[in-house]
The first five atom37 places (N, CA, C, CB, O) and aatype in JSON, in Angstrom:
{
  "aatype": [16, 7, 12, 11, 6, 16, 8, 1, 1, 5, 10, 10, 5, 11, 10, 8, 6, 1, 10, 5, 14, 2, 10, 6, 5, 11, 18, 13, 10, 5, 19, 9, 7, 18, 16, 10, 7, 9, 7, 2, 19, 10, 2, 7, 7, 16, 14, 11, 7, 5, 0, 3, 7, 13, 3, 10, 14, 19, 10, 7, 11, 10, 2, 15, 12, 11, 3, 2, 15, 2, 5, 16, 10, 10, 5, 13, 9, 4, 11, 11, 9, 4, 6],
  "atom_mask": [
    [1, 1, 1, 1, 1],
    [1, 1, 1, 0, 1],
    [1, 1, 1, 1, 1],
    [1, 1, 1, 1, 1],
    [1, 1, 1, 1, 1],
    [1, 1, 1, 1, 1],
    [1, 1, 1, 1, 1],
    [1, 1, 1, 1, 1],
    [1, 1, 1, 1, 1],
    [1, 1, 1, 1, 1],
    [1, 1, 1, 1, 1],
    [1, 1, 1, 1, 1],
    [1, 1, 1, 1, 1],
    [1, 1, 1, 1, 1],
    [1, 1, 1, 1, 1],
    [1, 1, 1, 1, 1],
    [1, 1, 1, 1, 1],
    [1, 1, 1, 1, 1],
    [1, 1, 1, 1, 1],
    [1, 1, 1, 1, 1],
    [1, 1, 1, 1, 1],
    [1, 1, 1, 1, 1],
    [1, 1, 1, 1, 1],
    [1, 1, 1, 1, 1],
    [1, 1, 1, 1, 1],
    [1, 1, 1, 1, 1],
    [1, 1, 1, 1, 1],
    [1, 1, 1, 1, 1],
    [1, 1, 1, 1, 1],
    [1, 1, 1, 1, 1],
    [1, 1, 1, 1, 1],
    [1, 1, 1, 1, 1],
    [1, 1, 1, 0, 1],
    [1, 1, 1, 1, 1],
    [1, 1, 1, 1, 1],
    [1, 1, 1, 1, 1],
    [1, 1, 1, 0, 1],
    [1, 1, 1, 1, 1],
    [1, 1, 1, 0, 1],
    [1, 1, 1, 1, 1],
    [1, 1, 1, 1, 1],
    [1, 1, 1, 1, 1],
    [1, 1, 1, 1, 1],
    [1, 1, 1, 0, 1],
    [1, 1, 1, 0, 1],
    [1, 1, 1, 1, 1],
    [1, 1, 1, 1, 1],
    [1, 1, 1, 1, 1],
    [1, 1, 1, 0, 1],
    [1, 1, 1, 1, 1],
    [1, 1, 1, 1, 1],
    [1, 1, 1, 1, 1],
    [1, 1, 1, 0, 1],
    [1, 1, 1, 1, 1],
    [1, 1, 1, 1, 1],
    [1, 1, 1, 1, 1],
    [1, 1, 1, 1, 1],
    [1, 1, 1, 1, 1],
    [1, 1, 1, 1, 1],
    [1, 1, 1, 0, 1],
    [1, 1, 1, 1, 1],
    [1, 1, 1, 1, 1],
    [1, 1, 1, 1, 1],
    [1, 1, 1, 1, 1],
    [1, 1, 1, 1, 1],
    [1, 1, 1, 1, 1],
    [1, 1, 1, 1, 1],
    [1, 1, 1, 1, 1],
    [1, 1, 1, 1, 1],
    [1, 1, 1, 1, 1],
    [1, 1, 1, 1, 1],
    [1, 1, 1, 1, 1],
    [1, 1, 1, 1, 1],
    [1, 1, 1, 1, 1],
    [1, 1, 1, 1, 1],
    [1, 1, 1, 1, 1],
    [1, 1, 1, 1, 1],
    [1, 1, 1, 1, 1],
    [1, 1, 1, 1, 1],
    [1, 1, 1, 1, 1],
    [1, 1, 1, 1, 1],
    [1, 1, 1, 1, 1],
    [1, 1, 1, 1, 1]
  ],
  "atom_positions": [
    [[-15.26, -10.32, 16.17], [-15.8, -9.45, 17.13], [-15.21, -9.76, 18.54], [-17.3, -9.57, 17.13], [-15.56, -9.11, 19.52]],
    [[-14.3, -10.74, 18.61], [-13.4, -10.99, 19.86], [-12.44, -10.18, 19.55], [0.0, 0.0, 0.0], [-12.17, -9.71, 20.65]],
    [[-11.6, -9.61, 18.67], [-10.73, -8.62, 18.78], [-11.32, -7.1, 19.19], [-10.05, -8.62, 17.5], [-10.69, -6.29, 19.88]],
    [[-12.62, -6.89, 18.66], [-13.3, -5.36, 19.15], [-13.4, -5.64, 20.75], [-15.12, -4.95, 18.37], [-12.92, -4.77, 21.48]],
    [[-13.84, -6.52, 21.2], [-13.9, -6.68, 22.64], [-12.72, -6.76, 23.14], [-14.58, -7.74, 23.08], [-12.65, -6.07, 24.16]],
    [[-11.6, -7.37, 22.86], [-10.07, -6.98, 23.49], [-9.91, -5.35, 23.17], [-8.62, -7.97, 22.61], [-9.61, -4.65, 24.14]],
    [[-10.03, -4.89, 22.24], [-9.77, -3.27, 21.91], [-10.56, -2.57, 23.0], [-10.34, -2.71, 20.29], [-10.07, -1.72, 23.73]],
    [[-11.82, -2.98, 23.06], [-12.9, -2.14, 24.15], [-12.25, -2.13, 25.35], [-14.45, -2.84, 24.43], [-11.97, -1.11, 25.97]],
    [[-11.92, -3.63, 25.82], [-11.43, -3.57, 27.26], [-9.92, -2.91, 27.55], [-11.42, -5.06, 27.77], [-9.57, -2.55, 28.68]],
    [[-9.17, -2.82, 26.45], [-7.99, -2.13, 26.73], [-8.38, -0.64, 26.85], [-6.91, -2.39, 25.64], [-7.93, 0.01, 27.8]],
    [[-9.17, -0.06, 25.97], [-9.48, 1.42, 26.01], [-10.29, 1.69, 27.31], [-10.32, 1.9, 24.67], [-10.19, 2.81, 27.8]],
    [[-11.09, 0.77, 27.92], [-11.62, 0.78, 29.18], [-10.69, 0.86, 30.2], [-12.37, -0.25, 29.38], [-10.82, 1.7, 31.09]],
    [[-9.55, -0.09, 30.18], [-8.69, -0.21, 31.2], [-7.91, 1.43, 31.14], [-7.65, -1.65, 30.92], [-7.91, 2.15, 32.15]],
    [[-7.37, 1.8, 30.01], [-6.51, 3.09, 29.56], [-7.57, 4.26, 30.58], [-6.52, 3.41, 27.36], [-7.17, 4.81, 31.61]],
    [[-8.65, 4.4, 30.12], [-9.42, 5.23, 30.81], [-9.8, 4.94, 32.07], [-10.38, 5.45, 30.21], [-9.81, 5.95, 32.76]],
    [[-10.12, 3.97, 32.63], [-9.72, 3.87, 34.23], [-8.77, 4.03, 34.83], [-9.81, 2.99, 34.73], [-8.91, 4.29, 36.02]],
    [[-7.34, 3.94, 34.21], [-6.08, 4.49, 34.7], [-6.13, 5.9, 34.78], [-4.96, 4.12, 33.88], [-5.8, 6.51, 35.8]],
    [[-6.59, 6.51, 33.62], [-6.52, 8.16, 33.71], [-7.31, 8.77, 34.54], [-6.81, 8.84, 32.53], [-7.0, 9.87, 35.01]],
    [[-8.65, 8.05, 34.88], [-9.64, 8.59, 35.87], [-9.43, 8.23, 37.12], [-10.91, 8.26, 35.61], [-9.98, 8.92, 37.97]],
    [[-8.78, 7.32, 37.47], [-8.73, 6.96, 38.98], [-8.37, 7.78, 40.16], [-7.93, 6.04, 39.11], [-8.89, 7.65, 41.27]],
    [[-7.37, 8.74, 39.81], [-7.07, 9.76, 40.66], [-8.05, 10.73, 41.0], [-6.09, 10.36, 40.2], [-8.14, 11.26, 42.11]],
    [[-8.99, 11.02, 39.75], [-9.97, 11.87, 39.7], [-11.17, 11.38, 40.47], [-10.23, 12.15, 38.39], [-11.95, 12.12, 41.07]],
    [[-11.27, 9.91, 40.37], [-12.75, 9.44, 40.88], [-12.53, 9.78, 42.4], [-13.18, 7.6, 40.58], [-13.54, 10.06, 43.06]],
    [[-11.52, 9.79, 42.9], [-11.39, 10.19, 44.74], [-11.78, 11.55, 44.68], [-9.63, 10.08, 45.61], [-12.18, 11.89, 45.79]],
    [[-11.84, 12.57, 43.77], [-12.02, 13.99, 44.04], [-13.43, 14.22, 44.4], [-11.62, 14.86, 42.85], [-14.32, 13.66, 43.77]],
    [[-13.72, 15.06, 45.43], [-14.83, 15.31, 45.71], [-15.69, 16.27, 44.53], [-14.68, 15.83, 47.0], [-16.85, 15.9, 44.32]],
    [[-15.28, 17.29, 43.89], [-15.71, 17.88, 42.93], [-16.15, 17.21, 41.69], [-14.9, 18.65, 42.74], [-17.22, 17.37, 41.1]],
    [[-15.13, 16.4, 41.38], [-15.61, 15.51, 40.05], [-16.73, 14.52, 40.48], [-14.28, 14.56, 39.37], [-17.7, 14.38, 39.73]],
    [[-16.66, 13.87, 41.57], [-18.16, 13.13, 41.66], [-19.17, 14.07, 42.04], [-18.25, 11.91, 42.77], [-20.3, 13.62, 41.91]],
    [[-19.1, 15.36, 42.51], [-20.19, 16.15, 42.62], [-20.81, 16.6, 41.06], [-19.72, 17.39, 43.52], [-22.0, 16.8, 40.82]],
    [[-19.72, 16.68, 40.11], [-20.09, 16.92, 38.8], [-20.77, 15.71, 38.17], [-18.93, 17.32, 38.04], [-21.67, 15.81, 37.33]],
    [[-20.33, 14.7, 38.58], [-21.27, 13.26, 37.76], [-22.48, 13.29, 38.4], [-20.62, 11.5, 37.98], [-23.54, 13.08, 37.81]],
    [[-22.37, 13.57, 39.8], [-23.85, 13.5, 40.47], [-24.97, 14.43, 39.8], [0.0, 0.0, 0.0], [-25.99, 13.96, 39.3]],
    [[-24.69, 15.7, 39.86], [-25.52, 16.7, 38.85], [-25.63, 16.43, 37.77], [-25.15, 17.88, 38.68], [-26.7, 16.75, 37.26]],
    [[-24.64, 15.77, 36.9], [-24.73, 15.34, 35.33], [-26.16, 14.41, 35.26], [-23.16, 14.3, 34.78], [-27.11, 14.48, 34.49]],
    [[-25.92, 13.59, 36.3], [-26.99, 12.19, 36.22], [-28.1, 13.08, 36.39], [-26.9, 10.76, 37.54], [-28.98, 13.27, 35.55]],
    [[-28.01, 13.67, 37.67], [-29.54, 14.22, 38.15], [-30.49, 15.15, 37.03], [0.0, 0.0, 0.0], [-31.69, 15.04, 36.79]],
    [[-29.62, 15.97, 36.51], [-29.83, 16.9, 35.24], [-30.53, 16.1, 34.2], [-28.43, 17.47, 34.6], [-31.67, 16.37, 33.81]],
    [[-29.72, 14.97, 33.71], [-30.04, 14.2, 32.79], [-31.42, 13.73, 32.96], [0.0, 0.0, 0.0], [-32.27, 13.97, 32.11]],
    [[-31.73, 12.89, 34.33], [-32.95, 12.44, 34.44], [-33.97, 13.55, 34.77], [-32.93, 11.42, 35.39], [-35.16, 13.28, 34.85]],
    [[-33.55, 14.7, 34.93], [-34.9, 15.7, 35.04], [-35.23, 15.99, 33.43], [-34.54, 17.4, 36.01], [-36.38, 15.92, 33.0]],
    [[-34.2, 16.31, 32.7], [-34.34, 16.35, 31.21], [-35.01, 15.33, 30.58], [-33.15, 16.41, 30.61], [-35.89, 15.65, 29.78]],
    [[-34.8, 14.24, 30.77], [-35.25, 13.01, 30.07], [-36.65, 12.59, 30.94], [-33.96, 11.74, 30.09], [-37.16, 11.53, 30.59]],
    [[-37.18, 13.19, 31.82], [-38.1, 12.66, 32.64], [-39.26, 12.22, 31.7], [0.0, 0.0, 0.0], [-39.22, 12.6, 30.53]],
    [[-40.23, 11.49, 32.1], [-41.42, 10.76, 31.32], [-40.91, 9.94, 30.17], [0.0, 0.0, 0.0], [-41.78, 9.51, 29.41]],
    [[-39.72, 9.66, 29.92], [-39.08, 8.65, 29.23], [-38.31, 7.49, 29.56], [-38.48, 9.14, 28.64], [-37.42, 7.78, 30.35]],
    [[-38.32, 6.0, 29.17], [-37.03, 5.37, 29.66], [-35.79, 5.8, 30.31], [-36.61, 4.9, 28.81], [-35.23, 5.22, 31.24]],
    [[-35.36, 7.01, 29.64], [-33.91, 7.31, 30.03], [-33.97, 8.27, 31.19], [-33.05, 7.95, 28.81], [-32.94, 8.72, 31.69]],
    [[-35.19, 8.58, 31.62], [-35.32, 9.55, 32.65], [-35.11, 8.97, 34.06], [0.0, 0.0, 0.0], [-34.94, 9.8, 34.94]],
    [[-35.09, 7.68, 34.41], [-34.59, 6.98, 35.6], [-33.19, 6.34, 35.51], [-35.55, 5.94, 35.94], [-32.91, 5.3, 36.12]],
    [[-32.23, 7.08, 34.62], [-30.8, 6.52, 34.67], [-30.0, 6.21, 35.8], [-30.06, 7.3, 34.09], [-29.99, 7.06, 36.69]],
    [[-29.38, 5.25, 35.94], [-28.56, 4.76, 37.29], [-27.11, 5.4, 36.83], [-28.51, 2.78, 37.59], [-26.26, 5.47, 37.72]],
    [[-26.8, 5.79, 35.74], [-25.61, 6.23, 35.21], [-25.61, 6.75, 33.69], [0.0, 0.0, 0.0], [-26.65, 6.92, 33.05]],
    [[-24.54, 6.94, 33.29], [-24.37, 7.52, 31.89], [-22.95, 7.23, 31.29], [-24.6, 9.11, 31.94], [-21.99, 6.88, 31.97]],
    [[-22.95, 7.38, 30.25], [-21.52, 7.24, 29.21], [-20.61, 8.6, 29.89], [-21.97, 7.55, 27.05], [-21.04, 9.67, 30.31]],
    [[-19.4, 8.15, 29.8], [-18.62, 9.12, 30.24], [-18.28, 10.36, 29.03], [-17.36, 8.35, 30.78], [-17.99, 11.51, 29.34]],
    [[-18.37, 9.93, 27.78], [-18.36, 11.11, 26.79], [-19.29, 12.15, 26.77], [-18.44, 10.7, 25.6], [-19.18, 13.17, 26.09]],
    [[-20.48, 11.79, 27.76], [-21.49, 13.03, 28.01], [-20.81, 14.16, 28.59], [-22.69, 12.68, 29.01], [-21.1, 15.31, 28.26]],
    [[-19.77, 13.84, 29.57], [-19.03, 15.04, 30.1], [-18.62, 16.09, 29.31], [-17.95, 14.67, 30.66], [-18.74, 17.27, 29.63]],
    [[-18.03, 15.6, 28.03], [-17.65, 16.4, 27.02], [-18.55, 17.2, 26.52], [0.0, 0.0, 0.0], [-18.18, 18.19, 25.9]],
    [[-19.82, 16.94, 26.67], [-20.94, 17.63, 26.1], [-21.55, 18.96, 26.91], [-22.01, 16.57, 25.98], [-22.29, 19.83, 26.45]],
    [[-21.04, 18.85, 28.19], [-21.45, 19.83, 29.06], [-21.28, 21.37, 28.95], [-20.94, 19.5, 30.09], [-21.87, 22.28, 29.54]],
    [[-20.45, 21.39, 28.16], [-19.78, 22.74, 27.35], [-20.46, 23.41, 26.47], [-18.67, 22.48, 26.57], [-20.32, 24.62, 26.25]],
    [[-21.6, 22.29, 25.65], [-21.95, 22.88, 24.6], [-23.44, 23.03, 24.87], [-21.53, 22.16, 23.37], [-24.12, 23.71, 24.1]],
    [[-24.0, 22.45, 25.93], [-25.54, 22.7, 26.13], [-25.43, 24.15, 26.77], [-26.39, 21.46, 27.22], [-24.64, 24.55, 27.63]],
    [[-26.48, 24.84, 26.08], [-26.74, 25.98, 26.81], [-28.38, 26.34, 27.12], [-26.05, 27.09, 26.02], [-29.36, 25.95, 26.48]],
    [[-28.35, 27.01, 28.05], [-29.88, 27.54, 28.32], [-30.21, 28.75, 27.79], [-30.22, 27.71, 29.73], [-29.36, 29.44, 27.22]],
    [[-31.49, 29.13, 27.94], [-31.8, 30.48, 27.3], [-31.15, 31.71, 27.39], [-32.86, 30.81, 27.6], [-31.4, 32.62, 26.6]],
    [[-30.13, 31.83, 28.56], [-29.4, 33.14, 29.15], [-27.73, 32.51, 28.29], [-29.45, 33.3, 31.49], [-26.79, 33.29, 28.4]],
    [[-27.56, 31.71, 27.83], [-26.48, 31.44, 27.22], [-25.21, 30.74, 28.08], [-26.16, 32.65, 26.65], [-24.04, 30.72, 27.71]],
    [[-25.75, 30.2, 29.29], [-24.86, 29.78, 30.22], [-24.99, 28.0, 29.98], [-25.31, 30.45, 31.82], [-25.91, 27.22, 29.75]],
    [[-23.65, 27.91, 30.15], [-23.65, 26.42, 29.55], [-24.03, 25.75, 30.9], [-22.03, 25.8, 28.8], [-24.09, 26.34, 31.97]],
    [[-24.33, 24.05, 30.6], [-24.61, 23.2, 31.58], [-23.29, 23.13, 32.51], [-25.05, 21.85, 30.97], [-23.42, 23.08, 33.73]],
    [[-22.42, 23.14, 32.08], [-21.15, 23.22, 32.97], [-21.06, 24.28, 33.87], [-19.98, 23.32, 32.22], [-20.9, 24.08, 35.07]],
    [[-21.14, 25.36, 33.37], [-21.43, 26.62, 34.32], [-22.22, 26.61, 35.21], [-21.83, 27.63, 33.81], [-21.89, 27.04, 36.31]],
    [[-23.58, 26.06, 34.95], [-24.79, 25.76, 35.96], [-24.18, 24.93, 37.0], [-26.12, 24.93, 35.27], [-24.15, 25.39, 38.14]],
    [[-23.67, 23.76, 36.77], [-23.25, 22.93, 37.69], [-22.21, 23.12, 38.49], [-23.1, 22.0, 37.23], [-22.1, 22.53, 39.56]],
    [[-21.19, 24.12, 37.94], [-19.87, 24.65, 38.84], [-20.71, 25.69, 39.85], [-18.44, 25.6, 37.74], [-20.29, 25.69, 41.01]],
    [[-21.61, 26.4, 39.63], [-22.2, 27.46, 40.24], [-23.07, 26.59, 41.32], [-23.04, 28.48, 39.17], [-23.13, 26.99, 42.48]],
    [[-23.69, 25.48, 40.96], [-24.43, 24.83, 42.07], [-23.5, 24.14, 43.07], [-25.42, 23.79, 41.52], [-23.92, 24.0, 44.21]],
    [[-22.38, 23.74, 42.78], [-21.37, 23.06, 43.47], [-20.7, 24.26, 44.43], [-20.3, 22.32, 42.37], [-20.39, 23.98, 45.59]],
    [[-20.54, 25.34, 44.01], [-20.05, 26.37, 44.5], [-20.7, 27.24, 45.72], [-19.91, 27.03, 43.48], [-20.16, 27.99, 46.53]],
    [[-22.15, 26.82, 45.53], [-23.01, 27.43, 46.61], [-23.16, 26.82, 47.88], [-24.26, 27.57, 46.17], [-23.87, 27.35, 48.74]]
  ]
}
């Protein structure tokens, strides 16, 4: 499992290097904030409903989650940011 841990650290380092320029960008941080807040509302009443963070692969799912008017969660977040 030492090899797995080393591999995991290498992947996290690569991810960090690729995301670092984006971490300082206002809109990216707002998307992160809205995603966390919405996730906490959707998971309210469960242990996941008070999360302090989430796994980054969740961002890839924002475009597949839709409301009853067929608007994606990503579209909703973008509209809120632009308001």
